[in-house]
Each structure stands twice: as structure tokens, then as C-alpha cells.
Amino acid sequence: MLEAAVKTKIMSEVDRRFDEQTKVLADLVKIPSTRFQEAPAQDMMARLFKEDGLGVDRWQIKIDDLKHLPGYSPHSQDYDDAWNVVGAWRPSNPKGRSLILNGHIDVVPEGPHEMWARNPFEPAIKDGWMYGRGAGDMKAGLILNVFALRALKSLGWQPAADVYQQSVVEEECTGNGALACLQRGYRAEAALIPEPSSGVLTVAQVGVMWFQVKVTGHPVHVYKADAGSNAIESAFRLIQRLRELEKKWNAKKAHDKHFCDHHHPVNFNVGKIAGGDWASSVPSWCTFDMRVGVLPSQTLKECRQEIEDLVRQAAANDPFLGNNPPSVTWEGFQAEPFVLKNHEQVRVVLAEAHKTVFGSELEDKTSTGTADNRFFGLYAGIPALVYGPESDDIHGFDERVNLESIRKITQATALFIAEWCGLQKAA
């Protein structure tokens, strides 16, 4: 166990450097890193790793390297500008326990800028919060990983075991970036992922699947609309039937020990819809994209079959769709549910660090979203802890992250690294 004086030094050093940490976070938030635009932000992460004397591994993701692996999510978009960056610390004589510090650089689309209080890529601080797209989800986590290690280095220490700082792409749509790190050979005895969790530990999360439904119609002039088949209205009827399936799946929570007390763990979301060509023509086409949650008691294969069966049966009762059935395409997230296991030893270390900083016991929570921890736990046997700062309105307008929570989570992370990996005198 770390001595009390050592803990105090580490926490004080995080405090001393926190203004610099906040500035670096703002610099990263300024760089838009939505999907297909992550490379400049990854350049910045690579520079930070190089400044810290880490071995920098920067590589372009290749689908052919991943598509045969468990956990891969199909994606038809171009990967020509999809880059992962890892900063590796490898002591010459490792003695402690190795660690992965993982985070994602990609952010979700910001939506109409006029609906934000300020430009989403011009970070602003107000009442102790930093505003900006990706500030909480999860650039604050990436930067706090950097500064937790910098605090140790400033005090003349370095981890006594291998530490890999990973900045990955595509957490928000497939997770293939984290999978690429596994494919490249990165392994450790534990992983810590500072996704925004408000200082609690995620122990179970739902699975997530994306799919698109394409609906056809029979176009006619609207003066005889009843002679045609309106693809948009047909799509809405299918969506209503899928809502019935959402209720059915939520009812399964009664038999799930992790989500039985959650009021609504399974969410079906129509995230995108498009259709039609002309206001005075009955639309001949409509597509909608949906995200659905999956309980740990379910399997993705079974859930995909249920959805396809429902769409087929709903179409069979429609005079036009019965002969022109909609198609269902699975692309994007095919993320399995994940329950944290074999993590007792690493949790004890994190809980002690958390208690030192916050003065309270570390609490567990379940999540109705997904994160990259599933890759490490399901496919590599690595206990992966999701534990990060407090954020608000992630994926929404005026996303923000609480600066005081970042400071404390950085302190807890630095203490965790020191205890889990052990410390050596810096060379």
C-alpha cells in the first residue's frame, strides 16, 4: 500500500498541474473529431505521448485485419483516414502489474450549431464546467490519463510495469478501434477507461445493435393517393410494431439480476429517417435507422432474428408490402452485453484510490449504453473498469464536463496507477 505521504504528494502534484491540464483539454476539444475527421485530434494525442517520452504507435485500421474477429461490427464506410494511436511505457525491468489506459477520440455529430449556446468546438468554462462537443465524452478522460502519469513523472517516479495509453476511433459507432488494439497485440493485466461515469464503476451494460430498414412504396399523384402505397407511412407503422418489441424485451428485466430494478433498461431509438422525393407524390421509398438495447440474458443472434421476424410479419399484413417486403440491414454496432467478471483484485485497488480522494466508498452501477470495456473483458480476459468524471448532456446540445470531478478522477487515477503498477525512480 502507498504511504499516506506519497498519496498526498501525488494528489498535490495533480492539483499543481491542473490549470495546464484544463488548457490541454480545451485545445483537444477545439479539434472537431467526428467520424472520418479524427486524424488531426489523433495527431495531437501522438504529440502528447511523444512529449512524455513514450513509444508512439500510430497505425491505420484495416478492416481485413478485423472482420474475422469476435466483436467486429460491420461498417461499409471508408477506413482510409481511421487512425489509432498508442503511447507505450515499457520499463527496462518491469516488476508491477501492467495496465491499459483506454479512451476514444471520436465524438458524435454536434447537430445544428444555432441550437447550442455557443460554438460546440469553442470550449468555454462557466460555473465550474467546460462546455463543448466531446469535452465529457470523452476527451476529458483521455487527457486525465495523460496528466495522471505526468504527475507521477514530475515527482521523479515512473510506473514499474508496462502502461499503454490508447486513443482509439469508432467507439461511438462500432468499437472497431478498440478491437484493432487487441488485434495489434496489446494486452495487460487490467484496463481502466475514464468514460463519463460520475465517479462510479460500471459493472454491467446492455448490448447495442444498429440496423436500417428500407421500405418501398407505390408512387402516384396525390390526387389519387389511395391508389398508391406511402413508404413513409408504412415505415411509421413498422416503427410502432418495433415499439411493441421494445416493451417485450423490457419485460425480460424481471429475470435479469443486473437490470431488474431499472425502470427502462432497453431503449429502441429511431436515430435517422429519410424518404420521398416530392411533396405532391406518394413516396416510393423510406429508410430508417434504429439503435436497440439488448439485456445480458439475451443474445445478439436471437435478437436479430426477432427483429427480422417482426418486420416480415408486419409487412405480410400490408397489401403492398406483402409482395414487396422491407429489407433489414445490420451495420454499425453489433455490441454484446457485458458483465464485469474476475475484477475483484483490481477493484480493491481502484476503490482504495477513490476513497482516498473522495472520502467515500466506490459505488457500482449498471449502464443502458455500451463502451469499449466489453472488448477487453469478453475477448481478451482483461478486467476493464469504466470509471470517469461527471458529465452532462453528452450526445446532446451544450455538452459539458465538471472540472472538479476531472481533478478528483485524475487524482484517483494517478493513485490507482501508482498502486496497481508500482513505482520506480525515474531514470
Short mmCIF file of C-alpha atoms in Angstrom, two decimals:
data_model
loop_
_atom_site.label_atom_id
_atom_site.label_comp_id
_atom_site.label_asym_id
_atom_site.label_seq_id
_atom_site.Cartn_x
_atom_site.Cartn_y
_atom_site.Cartn_z
CA MET A 1 0.00 0.00 0.00
CA LEU A 2 1.15 3.52 -0.77
CA GLU A 3 2.23 5.54 2.23
CA ALA A 4 -0.01 8.44 3.20
CA ALA A 5 2.77 10.95 2.49
CA VAL A 6 3.20 9.55 -1.03
CA LYS A 7 -0.53 9.78 -1.69
CA THR A 8 -0.55 13.39 -0.55
CA LYS A 9 2.36 14.25 -2.84
CA ILE A 10 0.66 12.68 -5.84
CA MET A 11 -2.66 14.42 -5.22
CA SER A 12 -0.92 17.76 -4.67
CA GLU A 13 1.02 17.37 -7.91
CA VAL A 14 -2.21 16.76 -9.83
CA ASP A 15 -3.56 19.96 -8.28
CA ARG A 16 -0.43 21.90 -9.22
CA ARG A 17 -0.70 20.89 -12.86
CA PHE A 18 -4.48 21.15 -13.17
CA ASP A 19 -4.60 24.53 -14.89
CA GLU A 20 -2.29 23.15 -17.56
CA GLN A 21 -4.45 20.02 -17.81
CA THR A 22 -7.56 22.15 -18.33
CA LYS A 23 -5.84 24.13 -21.09
CA VAL A 24 -4.72 20.97 -22.90
CA LEU A 25 -8.25 19.57 -22.67
CA ALA A 26 -9.63 22.78 -24.20
CA ASP A 27 -7.08 22.51 -27.03
CA LEU A 28 -8.28 18.97 -27.79
CA VAL A 29 -11.96 19.95 -27.67
CA LYS A 30 -11.23 22.67 -30.24
CA ILE A 31 -10.34 19.97 -32.78
CA PRO A 32 -13.54 18.52 -34.32
CA SER A 33 -13.16 14.75 -34.32
CA THR A 34 -16.43 13.36 -35.60
CA ARG A 35 -16.21 10.11 -37.56
CA PHE A 36 -13.90 10.36 -40.60
CA GLN A 37 -12.37 13.55 -39.11
CA GLU A 38 -10.39 12.15 -36.17
CA ALA A 39 -6.87 12.29 -37.63
CA PRO A 40 -5.92 15.87 -36.52
CA ALA A 41 -7.00 15.11 -32.95
CA GLN A 42 -5.01 11.88 -33.08
CA ASP A 43 -2.02 13.93 -34.23
CA MET A 44 -2.34 15.93 -31.02
CA MET A 45 -2.53 12.77 -28.89
CA ALA A 46 0.57 11.43 -30.61
CA ARG A 47 2.40 14.69 -29.83
CA LEU A 48 1.43 14.46 -26.15
CA PHE A 49 2.66 10.88 -25.94
CA LYS A 50 5.94 11.82 -27.65
CA GLU A 51 6.43 14.74 -25.24
CA ASP A 52 6.20 12.24 -22.38
CA GLY A 53 8.88 10.03 -23.86
CA LEU A 54 6.51 7.19 -24.70
CA GLY A 55 6.89 4.84 -27.63
CA VAL A 56 4.29 6.07 -30.13
CA ASP A 57 2.46 3.53 -32.28
CA ARG A 58 0.21 5.16 -34.88
CA TRP A 59 -1.46 2.93 -37.44
CA GLN A 60 -4.26 2.90 -39.96
CA ILE A 61 -7.06 0.46 -39.22
CA LYS A 62 -7.59 -2.22 -41.86
CA ILE A 63 -10.96 -3.93 -41.99
CA ASP A 64 -9.43 -7.09 -43.43
CA ASP A 65 -7.45 -7.43 -40.17
CA LEU A 66 -10.62 -7.26 -38.06
CA LYS A 67 -13.64 -8.67 -39.88
CA HIS A 68 -12.95 -12.27 -38.86
CA LEU A 69 -12.60 -11.42 -35.15
CA PRO A 70 -15.28 -11.80 -32.46
CA GLY A 71 -16.72 -8.42 -31.55
CA TYR A 72 -16.28 -6.93 -35.02
CA SER A 73 -19.09 -4.64 -36.14
CA PRO A 74 -19.71 -4.33 -39.91
CA HIS A 75 -19.09 -0.93 -41.45
CA SER A 76 -19.24 -0.16 -45.16
CA GLN A 77 -17.64 3.28 -44.91
CA ASP A 78 -14.09 4.02 -45.98
CA TYR A 79 -11.34 3.45 -43.39
CA ASP A 80 -8.66 5.36 -45.30
CA ASP A 81 -8.40 8.01 -42.57
CA ALA A 82 -9.06 5.86 -39.49
CA TRP A 83 -6.01 6.03 -37.21
CA ASN A 84 -5.35 4.63 -33.74
CA VAL A 85 -2.61 5.98 -31.51
CA VAL A 86 -0.97 4.20 -28.56
CA GLY A 87 1.65 5.66 -26.25
CA ALA A 88 3.58 2.84 -24.59
CA TRP A 89 5.65 2.99 -21.41
CA ARG A 90 7.85 -0.10 -21.12
CA PRO A 91 10.27 -0.15 -18.15
CA SER A 92 13.53 -1.97 -18.73
CA ASN A 93 12.95 -4.13 -15.67
CA PRO A 94 9.16 -4.44 -15.17
CA LYS A 95 8.08 -5.57 -11.72
CA GLY A 96 4.50 -4.38 -11.23
CA ARG A 97 1.19 -5.18 -12.88
CA SER A 98 0.59 -3.97 -16.43
CA LEU A 99 -2.21 -1.59 -17.37
CA ILE A 100 -4.14 -0.31 -20.37
CA LEU A 101 -5.49 3.26 -20.15
CA ASN A 102 -8.05 3.38 -22.93
CA GLY A 103 -10.13 6.24 -24.33
CA HIS A 104 -11.82 7.22 -27.57
CA ILE A 105 -11.08 10.31 -29.64
CA ASP A 106 -14.22 10.21 -31.81
CA VAL A 107 -17.23 12.34 -30.91
CA VAL A 108 -20.83 12.19 -32.10
CA PRO A 109 -22.14 14.79 -34.61
CA GLU A 110 -22.84 18.13 -32.97
CA GLY A 111 -26.11 18.91 -34.77
CA PRO A 112 -27.22 22.44 -35.70
CA HIS A 113 -24.80 24.95 -34.21
CA GLU A 114 -27.55 27.51 -33.72
CA MET A 115 -29.12 25.21 -31.13
CA TRP A 116 -26.02 25.40 -28.94
CA ALA A 117 -25.48 28.31 -26.56
CA ARG A 118 -22.02 28.71 -28.16
CA ASN A 119 -19.96 27.09 -30.91
CA PRO A 120 -19.59 23.42 -29.89
CA PHE A 121 -15.90 23.44 -30.84
CA GLU A 122 -15.06 26.62 -28.95
CA PRO A 123 -14.76 25.30 -25.39
CA ALA A 124 -15.95 27.64 -22.66
CA ILE A 125 -15.80 27.41 -18.87
CA LYS A 126 -18.77 28.55 -16.82
CA ASP A 127 -19.60 27.84 -13.18
CA GLY A 128 -17.00 25.08 -12.94
CA TRP A 129 -18.00 23.27 -16.14
CA MET A 130 -16.26 23.06 -19.51
CA TYR A 131 -18.67 23.14 -22.44
CA GLY A 132 -18.01 21.66 -25.87
CA ARG A 133 -18.68 18.63 -28.01
CA GLY A 134 -16.61 15.75 -26.70
CA ALA A 135 -15.49 17.60 -23.57
CA GLY A 136 -17.07 14.90 -21.43
CA ASP A 137 -17.45 12.03 -23.88
CA MET A 138 -14.60 11.51 -23.63
CA LYS A 139 -11.72 13.89 -24.22
CA ALA A 140 -11.57 14.75 -20.52
CA GLY A 141 -10.79 11.08 -19.90
CA LEU A 142 -8.04 10.91 -22.50
CA ILE A 143 -6.32 13.98 -21.09
CA LEU A 144 -6.68 12.96 -17.44
CA ASN A 145 -4.89 9.69 -18.31
CA VAL A 146 -2.01 11.78 -19.68
CA PHE A 147 -1.84 14.04 -16.63
CA ALA A 148 -2.16 11.25 -14.08
CA LEU A 149 1.08 9.84 -15.46
CA ARG A 150 2.64 13.30 -15.76
CA ALA A 151 2.03 13.89 -12.05
CA LEU A 152 3.99 10.76 -11.19
CA LYS A 153 6.80 11.71 -13.57
CA SER A 154 7.02 15.23 -12.12
CA LEU A 155 7.65 13.68 -8.72
CA GLY A 156 10.50 11.58 -10.08
CA TRP A 157 8.57 8.32 -10.40
CA GLN A 158 7.54 6.07 -13.25
CA PRO A 159 5.27 3.01 -13.37
CA ALA A 160 7.10 -0.23 -12.59
CA ALA A 161 5.10 -2.09 -15.25
CA ASP A 162 4.04 -1.67 -18.85
CA VAL A 163 1.39 1.03 -19.37
CA TYR A 164 -0.36 1.54 -22.71
CA GLN A 165 -2.28 4.76 -23.30
CA GLN A 166 -4.73 4.07 -26.11
CA SER A 167 -6.55 6.74 -28.12
CA VAL A 168 -8.95 4.90 -30.39
CA VAL A 169 -11.56 5.70 -33.03
CA GLU A 170 -15.10 4.43 -33.61
CA GLU A 171 -16.20 3.85 -30.03
CA GLU A 172 -19.37 5.75 -30.88
CA CYS A 173 -20.41 3.55 -33.81
CA THR A 174 -18.64 0.15 -33.84
CA GLY A 175 -15.86 -0.21 -31.30
CA ASN A 176 -13.57 -1.43 -34.08
CA GLY A 177 -10.84 0.93 -32.87
CA ALA A 178 -10.51 -0.87 -29.53
CA LEU A 179 -10.75 -4.20 -31.33
CA ALA A 180 -7.84 -3.10 -33.53
CA CYS A 181 -5.72 -2.60 -30.39
CA LEU A 182 -6.37 -6.19 -29.38
CA GLN A 183 -5.63 -7.39 -32.91
CA ARG A 184 -2.33 -5.49 -32.79
CA GLY A 185 -1.33 -7.43 -29.70
CA TYR A 186 -1.83 -5.01 -26.81
CA ARG A 187 -2.57 -6.89 -23.60
CA ALA A 188 -2.33 -6.05 -19.91
CA GLU A 189 -3.45 -7.34 -16.54
CA ALA A 190 -6.16 -4.68 -16.27
CA ALA A 191 -7.70 -1.81 -18.22
CA LEU A 192 -9.08 1.50 -16.97
CA ILE A 193 -11.43 3.54 -19.18
CA PRO A 194 -12.43 7.02 -17.91
CA GLU A 195 -15.73 7.30 -19.74
CA PRO A 196 -18.03 9.83 -18.03
CA SER A 197 -19.48 7.84 -15.12
CA SER A 198 -19.72 10.44 -12.33
CA GLY A 199 -17.13 8.62 -10.25
CA VAL A 200 -18.89 5.26 -10.07
CA LEU A 201 -17.83 1.91 -11.53
CA THR A 202 -19.75 0.29 -14.40
CA VAL A 203 -20.25 -3.40 -13.65
CA ALA A 204 -22.84 -4.33 -16.27
CA GLN A 205 -24.05 -2.85 -19.55
CA VAL A 206 -26.55 -3.69 -22.24
CA GLY A 207 -25.63 -4.79 -25.72
CA VAL A 208 -26.27 -2.42 -28.59
CA MET A 209 -27.24 -3.12 -32.19
CA TRP A 210 -27.76 -0.80 -35.15
CA PHE A 211 -29.85 -1.69 -38.18
CA GLN A 212 -31.51 0.01 -41.13
CA VAL A 213 -34.91 -0.81 -42.60
CA LYS A 214 -35.62 0.04 -46.25
CA VAL A 215 -39.28 0.34 -47.14
CA THR A 216 -40.66 0.68 -50.68
CA GLY A 217 -43.93 2.21 -51.81
CA HIS A 218 -46.04 2.65 -54.94
CA PRO A 219 -45.81 6.27 -56.19
CA VAL A 220 -48.84 8.03 -57.62
CA HIS A 221 -50.02 11.65 -57.84
CA VAL A 222 -51.56 12.73 -54.57
CA TYR A 223 -54.94 13.39 -56.24
CA LYS A 224 -55.36 9.62 -56.15
CA ALA A 225 -53.19 8.87 -53.12
CA ASP A 226 -55.38 5.97 -52.05
CA ALA A 227 -54.31 4.12 -55.18
CA GLY A 228 -50.66 4.13 -54.10
CA SER A 229 -48.68 2.92 -51.13
CA ASN A 230 -46.94 5.54 -48.96
CA ALA A 231 -43.50 4.24 -47.96
CA ILE A 232 -43.09 6.83 -45.20
CA GLU A 233 -46.38 5.95 -43.57
CA SER A 234 -45.55 2.25 -43.91
CA ALA A 235 -42.25 2.91 -42.15
CA PHE A 236 -44.06 4.58 -39.27
CA ARG A 237 -46.32 1.56 -38.88
CA LEU A 238 -43.25 -0.68 -38.73
CA ILE A 239 -41.71 1.57 -36.10
CA GLN A 240 -44.83 1.23 -33.96
CA ARG A 241 -44.61 -2.54 -34.20
CA LEU A 242 -40.96 -2.38 -33.14
CA ARG A 243 -42.06 -0.35 -30.11
CA GLU A 244 -44.15 -3.36 -29.09
CA LEU A 245 -41.00 -5.48 -29.23
CA GLU A 246 -39.24 -2.90 -27.05
CA LYS A 247 -41.90 -3.45 -24.37
CA LYS A 248 -41.48 -7.21 -24.65
CA TRP A 249 -37.73 -7.02 -24.18
CA ASN A 250 -38.03 -4.65 -21.24
CA ALA A 251 -40.33 -7.15 -19.55
CA LYS A 252 -37.41 -9.60 -19.57
CA LYS A 253 -35.63 -7.43 -16.99
CA ALA A 254 -37.55 -9.21 -14.26
CA HIS A 255 -35.26 -12.20 -14.78
CA ASP A 256 -32.02 -10.21 -15.06
CA LYS A 257 -30.24 -9.60 -11.75
CA HIS A 258 -28.34 -6.61 -13.09
CA PHE A 259 -31.25 -4.69 -14.58
CA CYS A 260 -34.32 -5.97 -12.72
CA ASP A 261 -34.62 -2.72 -10.73
CA HIS A 262 -34.02 -0.41 -13.69
CA HIS A 263 -37.19 1.34 -14.82
CA HIS A 264 -36.47 1.01 -18.57
CA PRO A 265 -33.15 -0.67 -19.45
CA VAL A 266 -33.89 -1.44 -23.11
CA ASN A 267 -34.27 1.52 -25.44
CA PHE A 268 -35.20 1.46 -29.12
CA ASN A 269 -34.24 4.71 -30.82
CA VAL A 270 -35.09 5.88 -34.34
CA GLY A 271 -31.93 7.87 -34.95
CA LYS A 272 -32.27 8.67 -38.64
CA ILE A 273 -35.11 8.67 -41.19
CA ALA A 274 -35.33 9.74 -44.82
CA GLY A 275 -37.82 9.24 -47.62
CA GLY A 276 -39.69 10.55 -50.59
CA ASP A 277 -38.75 12.79 -53.50
CA TRP A 278 -41.63 15.24 -54.00
CA ALA A 279 -44.32 16.75 -51.80
CA SER A 280 -47.02 16.07 -54.39
CA SER A 281 -46.05 12.45 -55.00
CA VAL A 282 -46.84 9.47 -52.79
CA PRO A 283 -43.32 8.48 -51.64
CA SER A 284 -41.84 5.36 -53.18
CA TRP A 285 -39.08 4.88 -50.59
CA CYS A 286 -38.20 5.41 -46.94
CA THR A 287 -35.31 4.27 -44.78
CA PHE A 288 -34.95 4.48 -41.03
CA ASP A 289 -32.00 3.63 -38.80
CA MET A 290 -32.63 2.26 -35.33
CA ARG A 291 -30.48 1.54 -32.29
CA VAL A 292 -31.73 -1.12 -29.88
CA GLY A 293 -30.52 -2.28 -26.48
CA VAL A 294 -30.04 -5.93 -25.53
CA LEU A 295 -30.10 -7.35 -22.00
CA PRO A 296 -27.31 -9.65 -20.73
CA SER A 297 -29.83 -12.51 -20.70
CA GLN A 298 -30.30 -12.14 -24.49
CA THR A 299 -28.01 -12.93 -27.40
CA LEU A 300 -27.46 -10.74 -30.44
CA LYS A 301 -28.30 -13.60 -32.80
CA GLU A 302 -31.67 -14.23 -31.13
CA CYS A 303 -32.48 -10.52 -31.07
CA ARG A 304 -31.63 -10.02 -34.73
CA GLN A 305 -33.92 -12.91 -35.62
CA GLU A 306 -36.78 -11.47 -33.55
CA ILE A 307 -36.48 -8.11 -35.29
CA GLU A 308 -36.33 -9.62 -38.76
CA ASP A 309 -39.31 -11.87 -37.98
CA LEU A 310 -41.35 -8.94 -36.69
CA VAL A 311 -40.66 -6.81 -39.77
CA ARG A 312 -41.52 -9.70 -42.06
CA GLN A 313 -44.76 -10.49 -40.22
CA ALA A 314 -45.82 -6.83 -40.12
CA ALA A 315 -45.21 -6.50 -43.84
CA ALA A 316 -47.16 -9.65 -44.61
CA ASN A 317 -50.35 -7.96 -43.38
CA ASP A 318 -49.93 -5.00 -45.75
CA PRO A 319 -51.42 -5.27 -49.28
CA PHE A 320 -48.35 -3.73 -50.92
CA LEU A 321 -45.53 -4.72 -48.55
CA GLY A 322 -46.72 -8.30 -48.54
CA ASN A 323 -45.41 -8.57 -52.09
CA ASN A 324 -42.60 -6.01 -51.62
CA PRO A 325 -41.15 -6.80 -48.20
CA PRO A 326 -38.84 -4.33 -46.46
CA SER A 327 -35.17 -5.21 -46.08
CA VAL A 328 -33.24 -5.17 -42.80
CA THR A 329 -29.51 -4.42 -42.92
CA TRP A 330 -27.21 -4.79 -39.93
CA GLU A 331 -24.38 -2.24 -39.95
CA GLY A 332 -22.61 -0.43 -37.15
CA PHE A 333 -22.82 -1.55 -33.54
CA GLN A 334 -23.19 -5.27 -33.00
CA ALA A 335 -22.04 -4.96 -29.40
CA GLU A 336 -22.62 -7.81 -27.00
CA PRO A 337 -23.91 -7.18 -23.48
CA PHE A 338 -21.12 -7.19 -20.92
CA VAL A 339 -20.94 -8.02 -17.22
CA LEU A 340 -17.68 -7.33 -15.39
CA LYS A 341 -16.06 -10.51 -14.04
CA ASN A 342 -12.81 -11.52 -12.34
CA HIS A 343 -12.20 -7.92 -11.37
CA GLU A 344 -12.17 -8.21 -7.61
CA GLN A 345 -8.43 -7.61 -7.21
CA VAL A 346 -8.27 -4.57 -9.44
CA ARG A 347 -11.48 -3.16 -7.98
CA VAL A 348 -9.96 -3.21 -4.49
CA VAL A 349 -7.10 -1.02 -5.72
CA LEU A 350 -9.41 1.43 -7.50
CA ALA A 351 -11.77 1.54 -4.51
CA GLU A 352 -8.92 2.48 -2.19
CA ALA A 353 -7.78 5.24 -4.54
CA HIS A 354 -11.35 6.51 -4.85
CA LYS A 355 -11.84 6.53 -1.07
CA THR A 356 -8.60 8.44 -0.54
CA VAL A 357 -9.74 11.18 -2.92
CA PHE A 358 -13.49 11.31 -2.35
CA GLY A 359 -13.70 10.11 1.26
CA SER A 360 -16.46 7.64 0.36
CA GLU A 361 -16.83 4.08 -0.84
CA LEU A 362 -16.71 3.31 -4.55
CA GLU A 363 -20.20 2.52 -5.85
CA ASP A 364 -21.19 0.18 -8.66
CA LYS A 365 -23.68 0.97 -11.41
CA THR A 366 -25.25 -0.58 -14.48
CA SER A 367 -25.36 1.17 -17.84
CA THR A 368 -28.01 1.23 -20.56
CA GLY A 369 -25.30 2.16 -23.07
CA THR A 370 -22.17 0.38 -24.24
CA ALA A 371 -18.45 1.12 -24.04
CA ASP A 372 -15.18 -0.38 -25.24
CA ASN A 373 -14.63 -2.27 -21.97
CA ARG A 374 -16.51 -5.21 -23.48
CA PHE A 375 -13.67 -5.98 -25.88
CA PHE A 376 -11.11 -6.41 -23.13
CA GLY A 377 -13.40 -8.47 -20.91
CA LEU A 378 -15.18 -10.66 -23.46
CA TYR A 379 -12.39 -11.32 -25.95
CA ALA A 380 -9.12 -10.98 -24.01
CA GLY A 381 -9.97 -11.90 -20.40
CA ILE A 382 -8.80 -8.48 -19.17
CA PRO A 383 -10.83 -6.88 -16.35
CA ALA A 384 -11.79 -3.47 -17.73
CA LEU A 385 -13.07 -0.81 -15.35
CA VAL A 386 -15.12 2.14 -16.60
CA TYR A 387 -14.65 4.96 -14.11
CA GLY A 388 -14.59 8.63 -15.09
CA PRO A 389 -15.71 12.19 -14.38
CA GLU A 390 -19.14 13.78 -14.18
CA SER A 391 -20.60 14.99 -17.47
CA ASP A 392 -23.94 16.29 -18.65
CA ASP A 393 -25.79 16.35 -21.99
CA ILE A 394 -23.34 14.07 -23.79
CA HIS A 395 -24.65 13.43 -27.33
CA GLY A 396 -26.88 16.49 -26.82
CA PHE A 397 -26.59 20.26 -27.06
CA ASP A 398 -24.28 22.11 -24.67
CA GLU A 399 -22.38 19.00 -23.61
CA ARG A 400 -20.29 19.77 -20.54
CA VAL A 401 -17.90 18.18 -18.06
CA ASN A 402 -17.39 19.12 -14.42
CA LEU A 403 -13.85 20.37 -13.82
CA GLU A 404 -13.76 19.48 -10.13
CA SER A 405 -14.74 15.92 -10.95
CA ILE A 406 -11.95 15.77 -13.57
CA ARG A 407 -9.44 16.92 -10.95
CA LYS A 408 -10.54 14.28 -8.46
CA ILE A 409 -10.73 11.46 -11.00
CA THR A 410 -7.23 12.41 -12.18
CA GLN A 411 -6.02 12.14 -8.60
CA ALA A 412 -7.72 8.77 -8.14
CA THR A 413 -6.31 7.52 -11.45
CA ALA A 414 -2.77 8.58 -10.50
CA LEU A 415 -3.09 6.82 -7.14
CA PHE A 416 -4.51 3.74 -8.86
CA ILE A 417 -1.62 3.59 -11.35
CA ALA A 418 0.92 4.01 -8.54
CA GLU A 419 -0.56 1.16 -6.52
CA TRP A 420 -1.50 -1.20 -9.35
CA CYS A 421 1.67 -0.85 -11.41
CA GLY A 422 4.05 0.03 -8.61
CA LEU A 423 6.55 2.87 -8.76
CA GLN A 424 10.20 3.12 -9.74
CA LYS A 425 12.57 6.07 -9.58
CA ALA A 426 12.59 7.80 -12.94
CA ALA A 427 15.79 7.29 -14.87
#
